[in-house]
C-alpha positions as a printed NumPy array, in Angstrom:
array([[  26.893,  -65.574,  -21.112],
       [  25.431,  -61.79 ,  -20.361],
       [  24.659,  -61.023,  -23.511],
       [  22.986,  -64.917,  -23.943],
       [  20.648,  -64.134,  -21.029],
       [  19.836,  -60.436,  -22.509],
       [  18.593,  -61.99 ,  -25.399],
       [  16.217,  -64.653,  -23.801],
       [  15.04 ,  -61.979,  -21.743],
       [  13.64 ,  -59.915,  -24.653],
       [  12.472,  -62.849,  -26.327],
       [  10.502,  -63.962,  -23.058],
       [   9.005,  -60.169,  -22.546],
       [   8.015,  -59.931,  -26.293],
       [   6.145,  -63.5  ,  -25.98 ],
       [   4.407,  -62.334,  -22.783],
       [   3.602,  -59.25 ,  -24.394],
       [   1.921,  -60.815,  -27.267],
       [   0.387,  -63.28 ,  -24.848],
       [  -0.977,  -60.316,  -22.998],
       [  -2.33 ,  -58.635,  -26.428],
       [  -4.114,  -62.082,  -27.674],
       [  -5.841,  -62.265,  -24.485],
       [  -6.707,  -58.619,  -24.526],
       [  -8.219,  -58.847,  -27.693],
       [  -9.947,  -61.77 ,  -27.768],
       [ -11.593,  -60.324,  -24.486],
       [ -12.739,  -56.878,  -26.696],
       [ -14.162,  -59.342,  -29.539],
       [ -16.415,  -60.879,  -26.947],
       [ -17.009,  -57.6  ,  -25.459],
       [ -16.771,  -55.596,  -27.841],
       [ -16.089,  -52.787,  -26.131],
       [ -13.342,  -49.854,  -26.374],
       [  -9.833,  -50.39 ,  -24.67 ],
       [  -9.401,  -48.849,  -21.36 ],
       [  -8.129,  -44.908,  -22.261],
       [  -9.297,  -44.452,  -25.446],
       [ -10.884,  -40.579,  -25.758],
       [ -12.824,  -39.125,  -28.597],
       [ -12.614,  -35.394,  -28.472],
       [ -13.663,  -34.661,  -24.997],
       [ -15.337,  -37.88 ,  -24.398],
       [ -13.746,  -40.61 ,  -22.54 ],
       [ -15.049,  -43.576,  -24.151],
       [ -13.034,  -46.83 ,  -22.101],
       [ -15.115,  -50.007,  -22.133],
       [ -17.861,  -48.831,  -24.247],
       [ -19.449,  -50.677,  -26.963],
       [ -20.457,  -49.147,  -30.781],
       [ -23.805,  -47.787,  -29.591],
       [ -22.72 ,  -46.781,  -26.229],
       [ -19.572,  -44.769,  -27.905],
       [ -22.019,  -43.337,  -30.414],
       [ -24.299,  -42.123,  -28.12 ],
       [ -21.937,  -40.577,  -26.131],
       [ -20.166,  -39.041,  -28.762],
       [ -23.405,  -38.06 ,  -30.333],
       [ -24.595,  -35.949,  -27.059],
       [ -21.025,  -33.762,  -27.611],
       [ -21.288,  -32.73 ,  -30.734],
       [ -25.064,  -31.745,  -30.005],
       [ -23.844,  -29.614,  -27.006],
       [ -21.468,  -28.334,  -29.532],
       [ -24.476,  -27.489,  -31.877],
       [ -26.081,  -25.855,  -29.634],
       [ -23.55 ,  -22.961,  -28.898],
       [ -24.756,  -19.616,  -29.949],
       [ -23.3  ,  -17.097,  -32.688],
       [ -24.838,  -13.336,  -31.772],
       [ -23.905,  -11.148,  -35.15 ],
       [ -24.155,   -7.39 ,  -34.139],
       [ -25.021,   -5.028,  -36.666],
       [ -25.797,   -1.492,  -35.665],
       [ -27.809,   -1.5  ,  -32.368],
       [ -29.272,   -5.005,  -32.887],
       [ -28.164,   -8.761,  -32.513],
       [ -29.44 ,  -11.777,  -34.593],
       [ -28.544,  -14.811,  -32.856],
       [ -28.506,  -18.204,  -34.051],
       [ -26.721,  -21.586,  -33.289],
       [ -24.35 ,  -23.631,  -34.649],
       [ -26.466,  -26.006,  -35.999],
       [ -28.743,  -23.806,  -37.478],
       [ -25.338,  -23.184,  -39.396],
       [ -25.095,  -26.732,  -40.404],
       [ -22.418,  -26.992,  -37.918],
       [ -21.456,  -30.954,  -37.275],
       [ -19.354,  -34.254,  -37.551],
       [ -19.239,  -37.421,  -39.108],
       [ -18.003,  -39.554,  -35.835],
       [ -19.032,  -43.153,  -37.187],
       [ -15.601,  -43.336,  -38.806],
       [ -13.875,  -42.235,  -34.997],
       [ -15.816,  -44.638,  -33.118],
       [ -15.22 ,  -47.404,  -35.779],
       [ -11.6  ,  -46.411,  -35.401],
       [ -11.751,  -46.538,  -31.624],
       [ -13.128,  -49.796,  -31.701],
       [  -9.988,  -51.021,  -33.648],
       [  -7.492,  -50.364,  -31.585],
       [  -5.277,  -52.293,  -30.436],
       [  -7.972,  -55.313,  -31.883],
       [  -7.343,  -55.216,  -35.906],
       [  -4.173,  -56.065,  -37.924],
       [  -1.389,  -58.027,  -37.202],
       [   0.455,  -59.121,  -34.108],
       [   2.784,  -55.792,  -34.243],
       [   0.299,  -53.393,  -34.79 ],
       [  -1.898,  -54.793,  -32.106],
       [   0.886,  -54.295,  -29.671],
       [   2.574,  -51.093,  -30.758],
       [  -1.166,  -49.682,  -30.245],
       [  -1.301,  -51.254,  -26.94 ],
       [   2.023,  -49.983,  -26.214],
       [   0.997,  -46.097,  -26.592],
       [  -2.519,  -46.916,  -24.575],
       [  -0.02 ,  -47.96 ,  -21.784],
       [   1.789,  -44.403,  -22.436],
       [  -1.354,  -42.222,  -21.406],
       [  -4.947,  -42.29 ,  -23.211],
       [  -5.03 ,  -42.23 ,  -27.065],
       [  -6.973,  -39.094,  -28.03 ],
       [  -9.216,  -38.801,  -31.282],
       [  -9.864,  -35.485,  -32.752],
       [ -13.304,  -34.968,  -34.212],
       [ -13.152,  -33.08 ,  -37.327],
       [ -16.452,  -30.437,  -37.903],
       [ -18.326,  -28.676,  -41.001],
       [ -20.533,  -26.55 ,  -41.535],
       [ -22.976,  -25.177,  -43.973],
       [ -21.746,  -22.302,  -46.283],
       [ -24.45 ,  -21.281,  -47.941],
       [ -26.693,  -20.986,  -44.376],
       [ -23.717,  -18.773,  -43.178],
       [ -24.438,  -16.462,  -46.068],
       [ -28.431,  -16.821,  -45.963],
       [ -28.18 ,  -15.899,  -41.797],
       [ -26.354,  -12.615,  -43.473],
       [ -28.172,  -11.7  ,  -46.415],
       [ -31.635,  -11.823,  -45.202],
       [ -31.505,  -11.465,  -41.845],
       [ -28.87 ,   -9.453,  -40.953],
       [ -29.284,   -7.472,  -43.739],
       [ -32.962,   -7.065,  -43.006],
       [ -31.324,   -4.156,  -40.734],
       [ -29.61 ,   -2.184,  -43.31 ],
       [ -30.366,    1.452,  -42.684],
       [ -32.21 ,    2.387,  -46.586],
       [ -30.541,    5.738,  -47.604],
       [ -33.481,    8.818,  -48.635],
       [ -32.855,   10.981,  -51.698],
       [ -32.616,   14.753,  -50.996],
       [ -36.289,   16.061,  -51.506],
       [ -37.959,   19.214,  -52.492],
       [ -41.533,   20.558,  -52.474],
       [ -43.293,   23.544,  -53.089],
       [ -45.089,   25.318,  -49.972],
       [ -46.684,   28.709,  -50.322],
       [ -44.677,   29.762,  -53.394],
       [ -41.21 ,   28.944,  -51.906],
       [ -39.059,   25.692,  -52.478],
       [ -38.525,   23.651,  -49.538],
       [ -35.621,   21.462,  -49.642],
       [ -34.96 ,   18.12 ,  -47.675],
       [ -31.404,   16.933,  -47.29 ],
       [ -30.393,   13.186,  -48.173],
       [ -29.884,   10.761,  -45.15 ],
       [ -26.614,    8.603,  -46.281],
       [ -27.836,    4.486,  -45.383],
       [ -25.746,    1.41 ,  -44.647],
       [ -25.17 ,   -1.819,  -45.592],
       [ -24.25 ,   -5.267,  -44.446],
       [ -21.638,   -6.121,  -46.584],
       [ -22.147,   -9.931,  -47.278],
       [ -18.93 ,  -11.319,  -48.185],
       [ -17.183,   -9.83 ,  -45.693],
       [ -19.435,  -10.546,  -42.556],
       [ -19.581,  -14.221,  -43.736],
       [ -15.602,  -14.629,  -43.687],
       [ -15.472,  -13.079,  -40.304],
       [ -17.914,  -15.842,  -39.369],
       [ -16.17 ,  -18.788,  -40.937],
       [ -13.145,  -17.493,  -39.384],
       [ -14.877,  -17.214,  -35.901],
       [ -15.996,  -21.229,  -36.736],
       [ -12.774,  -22.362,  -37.562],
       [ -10.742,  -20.705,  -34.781],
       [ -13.517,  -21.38 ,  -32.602],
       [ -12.793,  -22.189,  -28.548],
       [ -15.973,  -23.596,  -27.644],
       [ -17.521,  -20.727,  -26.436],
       [ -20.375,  -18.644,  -27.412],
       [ -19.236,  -16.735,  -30.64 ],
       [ -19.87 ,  -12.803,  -31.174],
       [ -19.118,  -11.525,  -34.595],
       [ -19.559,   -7.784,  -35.434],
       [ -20.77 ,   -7.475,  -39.108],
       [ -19.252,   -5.118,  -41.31 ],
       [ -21.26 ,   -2.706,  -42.468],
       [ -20.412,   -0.091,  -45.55 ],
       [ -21.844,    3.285,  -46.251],
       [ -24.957,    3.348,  -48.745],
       [ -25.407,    6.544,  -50.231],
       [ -28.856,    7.829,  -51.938],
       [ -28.823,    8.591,  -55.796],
       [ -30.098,   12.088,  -55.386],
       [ -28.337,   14.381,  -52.423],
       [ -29.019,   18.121,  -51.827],
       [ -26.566,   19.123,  -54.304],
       [ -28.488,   17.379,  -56.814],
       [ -32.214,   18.4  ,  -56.021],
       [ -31.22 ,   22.738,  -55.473],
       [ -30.886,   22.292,  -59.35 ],
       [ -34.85 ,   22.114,  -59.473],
       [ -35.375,   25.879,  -58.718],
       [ -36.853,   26.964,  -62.29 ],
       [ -39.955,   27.082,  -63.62 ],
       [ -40.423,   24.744,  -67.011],
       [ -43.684,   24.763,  -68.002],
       [ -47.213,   25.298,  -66.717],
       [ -51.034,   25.739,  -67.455],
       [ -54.542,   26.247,  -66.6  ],
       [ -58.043,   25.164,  -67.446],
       [ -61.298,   26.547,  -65.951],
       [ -63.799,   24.333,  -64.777],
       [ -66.49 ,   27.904,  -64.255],
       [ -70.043,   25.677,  -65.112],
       [ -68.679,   22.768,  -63.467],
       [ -71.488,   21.185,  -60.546],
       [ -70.018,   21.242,  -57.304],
       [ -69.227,   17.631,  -57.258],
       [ -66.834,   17.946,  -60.18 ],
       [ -65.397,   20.993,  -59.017],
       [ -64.744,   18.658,  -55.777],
       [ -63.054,   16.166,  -57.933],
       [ -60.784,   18.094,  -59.686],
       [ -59.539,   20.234,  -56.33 ],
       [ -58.948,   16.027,  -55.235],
       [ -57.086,   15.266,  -58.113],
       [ -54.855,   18.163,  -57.753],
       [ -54.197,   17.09 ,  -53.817],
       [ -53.498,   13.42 ,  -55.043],
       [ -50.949,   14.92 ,  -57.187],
       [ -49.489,   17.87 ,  -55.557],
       [ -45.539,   18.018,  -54.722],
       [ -44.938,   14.593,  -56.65 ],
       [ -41.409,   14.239,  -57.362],
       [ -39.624,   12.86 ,  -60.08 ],
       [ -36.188,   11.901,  -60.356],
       [ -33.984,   11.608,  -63.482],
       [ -35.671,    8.831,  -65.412],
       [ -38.796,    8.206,  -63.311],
       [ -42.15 ,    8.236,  -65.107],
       [ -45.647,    9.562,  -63.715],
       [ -48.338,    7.602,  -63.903],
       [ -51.927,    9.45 ,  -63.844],
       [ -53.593,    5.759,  -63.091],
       [ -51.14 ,    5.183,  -60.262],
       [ -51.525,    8.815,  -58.161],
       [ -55.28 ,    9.378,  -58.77 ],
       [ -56.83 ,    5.772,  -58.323],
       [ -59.125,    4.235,  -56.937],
       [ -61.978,    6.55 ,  -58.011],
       [ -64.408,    5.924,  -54.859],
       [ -65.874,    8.011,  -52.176],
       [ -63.427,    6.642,  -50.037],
       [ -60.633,    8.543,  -51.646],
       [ -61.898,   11.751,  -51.679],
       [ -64.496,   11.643,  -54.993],
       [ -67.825,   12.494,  -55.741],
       [ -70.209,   11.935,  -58.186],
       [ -70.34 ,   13.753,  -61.469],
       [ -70.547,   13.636,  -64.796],
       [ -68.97 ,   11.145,  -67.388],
       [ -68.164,    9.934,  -71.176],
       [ -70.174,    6.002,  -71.138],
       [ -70.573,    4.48 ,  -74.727],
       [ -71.519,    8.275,  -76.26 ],
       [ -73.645,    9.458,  -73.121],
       [ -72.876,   11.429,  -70.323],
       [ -73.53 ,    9.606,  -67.119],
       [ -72.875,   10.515,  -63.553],
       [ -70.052,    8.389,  -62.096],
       [ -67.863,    8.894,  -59.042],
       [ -64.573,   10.179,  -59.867],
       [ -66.215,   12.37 ,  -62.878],
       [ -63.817,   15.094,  -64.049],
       [ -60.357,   13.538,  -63.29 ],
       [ -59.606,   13.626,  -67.575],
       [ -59.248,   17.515,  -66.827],
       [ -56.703,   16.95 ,  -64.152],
       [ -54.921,   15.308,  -66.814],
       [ -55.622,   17.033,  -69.336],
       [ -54.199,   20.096,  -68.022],
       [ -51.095,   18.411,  -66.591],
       [ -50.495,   17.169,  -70.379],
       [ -50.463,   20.467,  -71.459],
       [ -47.956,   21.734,  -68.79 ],
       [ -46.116,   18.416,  -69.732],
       [ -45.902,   19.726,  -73.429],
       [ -44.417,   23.604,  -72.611],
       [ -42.193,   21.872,  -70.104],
       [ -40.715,   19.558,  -73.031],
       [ -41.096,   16.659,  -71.336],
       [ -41.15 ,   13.037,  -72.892],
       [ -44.97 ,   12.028,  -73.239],
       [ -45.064,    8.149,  -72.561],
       [ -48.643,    7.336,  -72.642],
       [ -51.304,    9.759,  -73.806],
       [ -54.745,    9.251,  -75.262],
       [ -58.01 ,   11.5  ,  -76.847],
       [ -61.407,   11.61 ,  -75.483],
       [ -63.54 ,    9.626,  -77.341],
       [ -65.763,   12.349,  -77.614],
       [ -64.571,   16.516,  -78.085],
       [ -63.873,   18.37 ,  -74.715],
       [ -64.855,   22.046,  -74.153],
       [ -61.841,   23.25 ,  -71.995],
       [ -58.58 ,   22.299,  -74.724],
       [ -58.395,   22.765,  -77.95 ],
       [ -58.808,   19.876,  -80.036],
       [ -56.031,   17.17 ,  -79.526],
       [ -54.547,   18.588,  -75.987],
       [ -56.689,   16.676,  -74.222],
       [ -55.854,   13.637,  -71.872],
       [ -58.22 ,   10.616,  -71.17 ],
       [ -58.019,    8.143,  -68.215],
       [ -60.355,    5.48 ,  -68.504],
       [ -60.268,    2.262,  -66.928],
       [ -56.666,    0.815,  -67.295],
       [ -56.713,    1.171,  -71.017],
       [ -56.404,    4.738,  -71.042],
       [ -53.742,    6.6  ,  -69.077],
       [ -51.741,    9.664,  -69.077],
       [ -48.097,    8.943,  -68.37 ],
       [ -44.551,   11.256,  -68.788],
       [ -40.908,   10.64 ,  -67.857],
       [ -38.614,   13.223,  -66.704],
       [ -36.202,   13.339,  -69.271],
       [ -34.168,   16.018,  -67.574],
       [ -30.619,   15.816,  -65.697],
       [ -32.646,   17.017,  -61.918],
       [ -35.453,   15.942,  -59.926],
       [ -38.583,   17.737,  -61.546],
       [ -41.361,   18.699,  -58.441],
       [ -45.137,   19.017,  -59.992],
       [ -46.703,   21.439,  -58.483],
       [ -51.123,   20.992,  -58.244],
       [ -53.249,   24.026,  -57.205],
       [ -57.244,   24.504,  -57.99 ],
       [ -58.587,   28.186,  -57.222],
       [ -61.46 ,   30.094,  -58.656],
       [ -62.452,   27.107,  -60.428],
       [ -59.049,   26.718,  -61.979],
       [ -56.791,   23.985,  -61.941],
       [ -53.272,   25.13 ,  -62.758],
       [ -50.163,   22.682,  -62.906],
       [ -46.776,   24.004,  -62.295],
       [ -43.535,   21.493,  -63.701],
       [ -40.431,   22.879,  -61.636],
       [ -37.081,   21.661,  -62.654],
       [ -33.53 ,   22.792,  -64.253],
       [ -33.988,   24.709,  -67.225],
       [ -31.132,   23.772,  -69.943],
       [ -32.919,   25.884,  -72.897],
       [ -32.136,   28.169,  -74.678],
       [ -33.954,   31.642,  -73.449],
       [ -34.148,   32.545,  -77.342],
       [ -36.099,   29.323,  -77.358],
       [ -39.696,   29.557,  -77.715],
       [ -42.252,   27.157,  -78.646],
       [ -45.924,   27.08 ,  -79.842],
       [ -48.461,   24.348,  -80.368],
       [ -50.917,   24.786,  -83.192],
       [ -54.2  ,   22.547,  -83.3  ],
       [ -55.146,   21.561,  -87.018],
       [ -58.411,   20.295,  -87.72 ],
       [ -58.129,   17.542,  -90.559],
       [ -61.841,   16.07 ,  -90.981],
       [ -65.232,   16.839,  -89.593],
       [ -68.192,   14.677,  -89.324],
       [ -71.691,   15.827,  -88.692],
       [ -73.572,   14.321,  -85.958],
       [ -76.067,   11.426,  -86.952],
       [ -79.391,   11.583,  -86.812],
       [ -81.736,   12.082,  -83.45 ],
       [ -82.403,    9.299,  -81.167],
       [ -85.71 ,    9.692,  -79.75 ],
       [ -87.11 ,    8.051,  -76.665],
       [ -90.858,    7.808,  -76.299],
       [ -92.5  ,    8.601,  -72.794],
       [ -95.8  ,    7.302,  -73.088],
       [ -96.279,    9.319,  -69.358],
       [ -95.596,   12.629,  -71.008],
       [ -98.396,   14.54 ,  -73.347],
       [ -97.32 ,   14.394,  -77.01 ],
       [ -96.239,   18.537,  -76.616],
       [ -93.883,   17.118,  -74.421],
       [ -90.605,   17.148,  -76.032],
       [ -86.815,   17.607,  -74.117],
       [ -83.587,   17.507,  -75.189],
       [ -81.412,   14.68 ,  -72.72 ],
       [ -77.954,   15.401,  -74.513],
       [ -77.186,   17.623,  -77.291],
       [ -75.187,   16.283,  -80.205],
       [ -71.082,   16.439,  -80.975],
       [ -69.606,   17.127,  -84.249],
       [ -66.88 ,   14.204,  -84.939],
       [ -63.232,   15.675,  -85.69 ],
       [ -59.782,   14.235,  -87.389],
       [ -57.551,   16.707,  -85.517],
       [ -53.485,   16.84 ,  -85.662],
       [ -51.474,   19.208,  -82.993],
       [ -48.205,   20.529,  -84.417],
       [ -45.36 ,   21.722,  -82.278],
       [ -43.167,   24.711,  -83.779],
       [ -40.026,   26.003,  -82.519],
       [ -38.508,   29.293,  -82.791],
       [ -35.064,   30.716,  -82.242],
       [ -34.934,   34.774,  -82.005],
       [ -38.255,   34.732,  -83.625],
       [ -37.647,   32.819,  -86.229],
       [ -39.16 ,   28.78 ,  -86.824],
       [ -36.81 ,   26.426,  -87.011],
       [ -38.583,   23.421,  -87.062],
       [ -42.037,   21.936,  -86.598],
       [ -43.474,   18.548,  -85.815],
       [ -46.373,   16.287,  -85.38 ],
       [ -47.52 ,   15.983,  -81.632],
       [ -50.422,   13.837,  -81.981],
       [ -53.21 ,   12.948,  -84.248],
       [ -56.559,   12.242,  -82.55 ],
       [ -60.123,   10.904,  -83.643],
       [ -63.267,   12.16 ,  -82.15 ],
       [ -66.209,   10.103,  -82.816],
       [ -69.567,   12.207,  -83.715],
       [ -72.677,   11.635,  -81.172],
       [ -76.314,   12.195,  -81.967],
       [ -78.424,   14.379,  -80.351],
       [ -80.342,   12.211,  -77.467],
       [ -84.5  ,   13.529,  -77.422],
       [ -87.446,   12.585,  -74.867],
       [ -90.635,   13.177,  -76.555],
       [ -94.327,   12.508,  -74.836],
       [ -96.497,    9.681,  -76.209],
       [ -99.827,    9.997,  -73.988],
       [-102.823,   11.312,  -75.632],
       [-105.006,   14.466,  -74.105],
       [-107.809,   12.982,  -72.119],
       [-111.923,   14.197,  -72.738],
       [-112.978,   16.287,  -69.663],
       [-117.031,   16.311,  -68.734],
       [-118.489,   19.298,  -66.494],
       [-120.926,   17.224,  -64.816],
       [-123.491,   19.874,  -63.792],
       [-123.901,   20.982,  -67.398],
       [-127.125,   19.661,  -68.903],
       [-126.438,   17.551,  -72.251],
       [-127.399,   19.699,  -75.618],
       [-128.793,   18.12 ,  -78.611],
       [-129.697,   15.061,  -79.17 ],
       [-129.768,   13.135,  -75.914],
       [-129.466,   10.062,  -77.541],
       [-125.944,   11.202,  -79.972],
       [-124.951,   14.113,  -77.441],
       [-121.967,   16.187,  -78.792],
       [-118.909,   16.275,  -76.956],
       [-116.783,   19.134,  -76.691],
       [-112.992,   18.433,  -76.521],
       [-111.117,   18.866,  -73.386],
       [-107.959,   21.209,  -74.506],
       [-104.788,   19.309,  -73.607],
       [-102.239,   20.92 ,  -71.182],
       [ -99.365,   22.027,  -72.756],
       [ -95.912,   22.445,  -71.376],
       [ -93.29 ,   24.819,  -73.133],
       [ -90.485,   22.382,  -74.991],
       [ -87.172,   22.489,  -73.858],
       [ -84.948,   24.036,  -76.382],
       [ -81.956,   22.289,  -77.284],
       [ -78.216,   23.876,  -76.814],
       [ -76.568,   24.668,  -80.172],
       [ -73.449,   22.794,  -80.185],
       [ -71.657,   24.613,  -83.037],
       [ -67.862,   23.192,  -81.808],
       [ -69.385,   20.126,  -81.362],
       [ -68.503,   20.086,  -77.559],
       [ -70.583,   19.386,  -74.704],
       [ -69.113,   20.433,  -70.641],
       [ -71.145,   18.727,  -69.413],
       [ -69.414,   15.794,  -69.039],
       [ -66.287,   17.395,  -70.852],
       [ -63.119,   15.659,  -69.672],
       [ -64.892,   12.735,  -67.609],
       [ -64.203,    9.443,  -68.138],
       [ -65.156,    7.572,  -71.019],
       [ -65.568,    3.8  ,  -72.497],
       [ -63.679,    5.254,  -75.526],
       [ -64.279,    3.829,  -78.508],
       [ -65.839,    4.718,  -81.527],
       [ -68.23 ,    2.18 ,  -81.137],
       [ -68.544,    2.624,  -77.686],
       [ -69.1  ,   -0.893,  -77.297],
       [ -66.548,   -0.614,  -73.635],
       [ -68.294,   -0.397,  -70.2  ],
       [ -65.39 ,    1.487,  -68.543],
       [ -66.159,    5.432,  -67.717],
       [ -63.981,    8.101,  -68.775],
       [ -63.911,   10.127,  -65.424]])
């Protein structure tokens, strides 16, 4: 009999129960709302419906977005936020979820899940992501954007003596690193405003003292005069030399003339002088840099560096000998060198007495039995062509003046030779360069003399056919033309040209 009335006493509880759960549910569907104690995350969401529990939910995980990460990297923070991170969660499946409970599947389920509401609430835990690839953006540009830059060790030349600089040793976000300290900081993360330290490496400079105390010898130099020059030239080359002065160049740099001594304006420190233009000699502003390369080529060439770029006048030069000249003209003729060398090379610019000297400092690895010589051979010759002549019909026909005297055109090839305790052991082709010939530019007078009458001298002869007596035209003594026997011409010797030996460009040689 006990055990009779056990039994109808579970049966009656589980019908109640069910009856309970039916009614339950069908009240939800026509609600349909949450069951009382359901929780997403931190948000209680009992009675709600879809858009309510959304909502709600929504607002937590934007508070959640909103939490700051401060990175530290040396003395400065970059802060950002979660979200900017990418830093969120896909609740539509939780609410859905919540919205189930205890109101989908069958008649067990339904009360089982009713059965653990009854318990205490029924928690949901929101699962997050976040954005990889921002992570490591946030780090490599603006975190990074503090790394300290390391400075090679330096050295100049000041009054005679070297002057070294040591090497300041930089640092480094490292990426990789800093990013997996954040996306550990995310994933163990308690909520509350996150502080990450980045990690930062040592950067070390290419070139440290050790390196740049090897550049204490002297590899090659030379020095052109500039003694006729105008003073605006002369101006132009002591500017080169300051544009130039103490460049250094470490192990596989190259100079570039165009680069240090550009733009050639007033503003930079030029003046107006004179310059190769299509055959003439013009004045232009800048005139004279081609002998501030010029001579560095030639210091380039005792020094042994390698020559990258290097081009010929397009008309002979009085200062070099044929083919140790440098043009710059334009951008289509430059002067450029690499330092070839194992140490920083420091070129060294000076103009006094109307010299320009260039100094190439460095580590000597020759030989001291090594010697070298460079040997200028002329291979063709062309006379100039014929006179131009320009008529001045304001000048008397005596009047005659030489504007630019002629150049003799040259073929020449410069030969490097080598010799070891005084004896060659090898020589080579440097350079072959043209030289076109120019004509000899003259202004001669056009006007004719002009009858003079003395008016208080009474007519003779015939009144009617009186006989005048010529007026004796002024004369002026001609200007004699300079001989020109190398076929060279300073005045506009190493200024810049529109080379060509049809001189059909417009840019200048300075």
């Amino acid at each position: 009999m006990g055990r009779n009335r056990k039994l109808f006493s579970a049966i009656l509880f589980l019908s109640l129960s069910l009856f309970m759960g039916n009614a339950m549910y069908a009240s939800a569907e026509e609600e349909k709302t949450i069951c009382q104690g359901v929780v997403i995350d931190e948000v209680d969401v009992s009675g709600m419906t879809r858009a309510q529990a959304e909502e709600a939910v929504k607002g937590f995980v934007d508070t959640l977005r909103a939490k700051g990460i401060a990175v530290r990297v040396h003395d400065n923070t970059v802060y950002a936020t979660l979200g900017d991170l990418g830093y969120t969660s896909d609740y539509s499946g939780i609410v859905e979820e919540a919205l189930d409970l205890g109101q989908s599947g069958n008649l067990i389920k339904r009360y089982k899940d009713l059965k653990d509401i009854e318990q205490g609430s029924y928690t949901y835990s929101l699962e997050f992501t976040y954005d990889e690839e921002k992570i490591r953006e946030l780090v490599s540009k603006e975190i990074s954007s503090y790394n300290i830059e390391p400075v090679n060790a330096s050295v100049k030349r000041e009054s005679g003596d070297f002057v070294y600089t040591d090497h300041v040793i930089g640092s480094k976000v490292n990426v990789d690193k800093t990013v997996k300290l954040i996306e550990d900081a995310i994933n163990n993360w308690d909520r509350q405003d996150i502080l990450v330290d980045a990690v930062v490496d040592e950067d070390m400079p290419k070139y440290t003292m050790e390196d740049v105390k090897k550049c204490n010898t002297l590899l090659g130099s030379y020095t052109t005069e500039y003694t006729t020059s105008a003073q605006g030239r002369a101006a132009n080359l002591a500017n080169g030399a300051r544009l130039i002065n103490n460049t250094v160049l470490y192990p596989g740099d190259v100079f570039n003339s165009y680069d240090k001594l550009t733009p050639f304006t007033k503003e930079n420190g030029y003046f107006t002088a004179g310059a190769y233009l299509n055959g003439m000699v013009v004045d232009s502003v800048g005139g004279g840099a081609c002998q501030v390369t010029t001579t560095l080529y030639n210091a380039v060439l005792e020094a042994e560096l390698e020559v990258v770029e290097r081009f010929p006048h397009s008309m002979t030069i009085a200062y070099v000998d044929l083919s140790r000249d440098a043009a710059i003209a334009g951008t289509y003729k430059n002067f450029q060198f690499k330092n070839n060398t194992d140490a920083p090379i420091v070129v060294e610019a000076t103009t006094w007495d109307r010299r320009i000297t260039f100094k190439l400092w460095g580590h000597e690895t020759r030989d001291e039995n090594r010697k070298i010589k460079y040997v200028t051979e002329i291979l063709s010759k062309t006379n100039p062509p014929a006179d131009v002549i320009k008529k001045d019909p304001t000048q008397p026909t005596t009047f005659r003046q030489v504007t630019q005297t002629a150049h003799i055109g040259y073929k020449a090839k410069l030969w490097k030779i080598v010799y070891e305790n005084g004896k060659e052991v090898s020589r080579e082709v440097v350079n072959t360069s043209n030289y076109a010939a120019a004509p000899q530019y003259v202004t001669v007078g056009t006007k004719e003399p002009e009858e003079e009458t003395d008016p208080d001298t009474p007519p003779t002869g015939d009144p009617k056919n009186p006989t005048k007596t010529p007026t004796k035209a002024p004369t002026k003594t001609p200007t004699k033309a300079p001989t020109d026997d190398s076929g060279t011409d300073d005045s506009g010797d190493d200024n810049s040209e529109a080379d060509n030996p049809g001189w059909d460009y417009t840019e200048i040689e300075e």
